[in-house]
Amino acid sequence: MKMKNLFSGLLLALLSSTSFASSTIEPNKTIEGITTYKYYAVIKFSPDASGDELGEDCSSGSSNHVVIEFDHNDGTDNNDTKEQFSSLLAAYFAKSNTVGFGVEGCREGNGNNHPLIYRVDI
């Protein structure tokens, strides 16, 4: 019984700590533009996200941009993002679809740090 309680407590602690590692930008955003670069793309959206939504302490001063990576900062492909980027393009061209993002960490691009996407909500 003690081992079961220990396992339950450990699982709860792990889940609690990971829940603070990421944030959700609410799915009420419209994509205003997408700028692609060699290893990443910057997505501009409106309306601006609130500080609570961003929650990533990225020092860009912008609350309406996120970044999606095409690599792992070492030149290797990040295949997980191809589907996410396709979803973003579809939402951009539809103009009526709203999107949200799961963000975790930051990515430097053009002198700014923007929240890094790990999930797209449409």
XYZ file of C-alpha atoms in Angstrom:
122
model
C 0.000 0.000 0.000
C 2.846 2.403 0.824
C 4.443 1.728 -2.556
C 1.148 2.535 -4.301
C 0.878 5.838 -2.398
C 4.490 6.651 -3.203
C 3.917 5.953 -6.896
C 0.728 8.046 -6.910
C 2.515 10.930 -5.200
C 5.438 10.740 -7.608
C 3.111 10.684 -10.613
C 1.184 13.682 -9.288
C 4.415 15.607 -8.701
C 5.657 14.875 -12.224
C 2.377 15.912 -13.815
C 2.234 19.066 -11.732
C 5.740 20.122 -12.669
C 5.177 19.628 -16.392
C 1.934 21.563 -16.374
C 3.851 24.720 -15.470
C 6.405 24.186 -18.232
C 4.036 25.093 -21.045
C 1.219 27.515 -21.786
C -1.810 27.673 -24.036
C -2.671 30.590 -26.275
C -6.461 30.474 -26.488
C -7.963 29.267 -29.783
C -9.549 32.587 -30.727
C -6.700 33.933 -32.858
C -6.744 34.704 -36.570
C -3.510 34.263 -38.500
C -2.540 37.597 -40.045
C 0.704 36.511 -41.689
C 3.383 33.842 -41.899
C 7.049 34.586 -42.589
C 9.197 31.552 -43.351
C 12.942 31.240 -42.881
C 15.363 28.390 -43.467
C 14.839 26.691 -40.098
C 11.659 28.248 -38.700
C 8.570 30.347 -39.428
C 7.130 33.303 -37.526
C 3.340 33.406 -37.278
C 1.602 36.737 -36.661
C -1.904 36.563 -35.194
C -4.638 38.786 -33.783
C -5.959 39.642 -31.294
C -2.857 39.840 -29.112
C -2.322 37.145 -26.509
C -2.421 38.134 -22.861
C 0.593 37.774 -20.599
C -1.017 34.760 -18.931
C -1.399 33.026 -22.276
C 2.202 33.610 -23.310
C 3.658 32.664 -19.952
C 7.010 31.816 -21.479
C 9.030 34.867 -20.450
C 10.142 35.526 -24.011
C 11.597 38.997 -24.242
C 10.244 39.994 -27.650
C 7.884 42.678 -26.419
C 5.392 41.279 -28.924
C 2.269 39.443 -27.850
C 1.065 38.524 -31.322
C 3.855 36.330 -32.707
C 4.822 32.687 -32.209
C 7.472 30.530 -33.881
C 7.330 27.040 -35.336
C 10.667 25.238 -35.808
C 11.548 23.111 -38.803
C 14.775 21.885 -37.191
C 16.127 20.971 -33.773
C 18.726 23.786 -33.653
C 21.299 21.293 -34.923
C 20.221 21.141 -38.559
C 18.199 17.924 -38.254
C 14.590 17.910 -39.436
C 11.767 18.281 -36.939
C 9.201 16.152 -38.782
C 6.528 16.749 -36.141
C 6.033 20.321 -37.269
C 5.181 19.610 -40.906
C 1.598 18.713 -40.021
C 1.340 21.699 -37.704
C 2.612 24.052 -40.398
C 0.109 22.598 -42.902
C -2.681 23.266 -40.411
C -1.511 26.851 -39.975
C -1.435 27.423 -43.737
C -4.963 26.019 -44.099
C -6.227 28.272 -41.307
C -4.487 31.275 -42.861
C -6.090 30.756 -46.258
C -9.510 29.956 -44.759
C -9.462 33.290 -42.865
C -12.570 32.155 -40.979
C -10.825 29.549 -38.843
C -9.475 30.582 -35.486
C -6.420 28.946 -33.985
C -4.715 28.511 -30.650
C -1.277 27.277 -29.725
C 0.514 25.250 -27.115
C 3.802 27.040 -26.475
C 6.888 26.017 -24.572
C 10.237 27.743 -24.532
C 11.425 30.499 -26.847
C 13.131 30.782 -30.215
C 15.305 33.708 -31.228
C 14.590 35.095 -34.645
C 15.484 38.460 -36.198
C 16.618 39.819 -32.859
C 13.434 38.820 -31.024
C 12.482 35.906 -28.814
C 9.043 34.462 -29.498
C 7.148 31.584 -27.845
C 7.844 28.248 -29.536
C 4.857 26.197 -30.769
C 4.556 22.542 -29.856
C 0.795 22.231 -30.558
C -1.743 23.840 -32.928
C -5.450 23.985 -31.993
C -7.967 24.605 -34.791
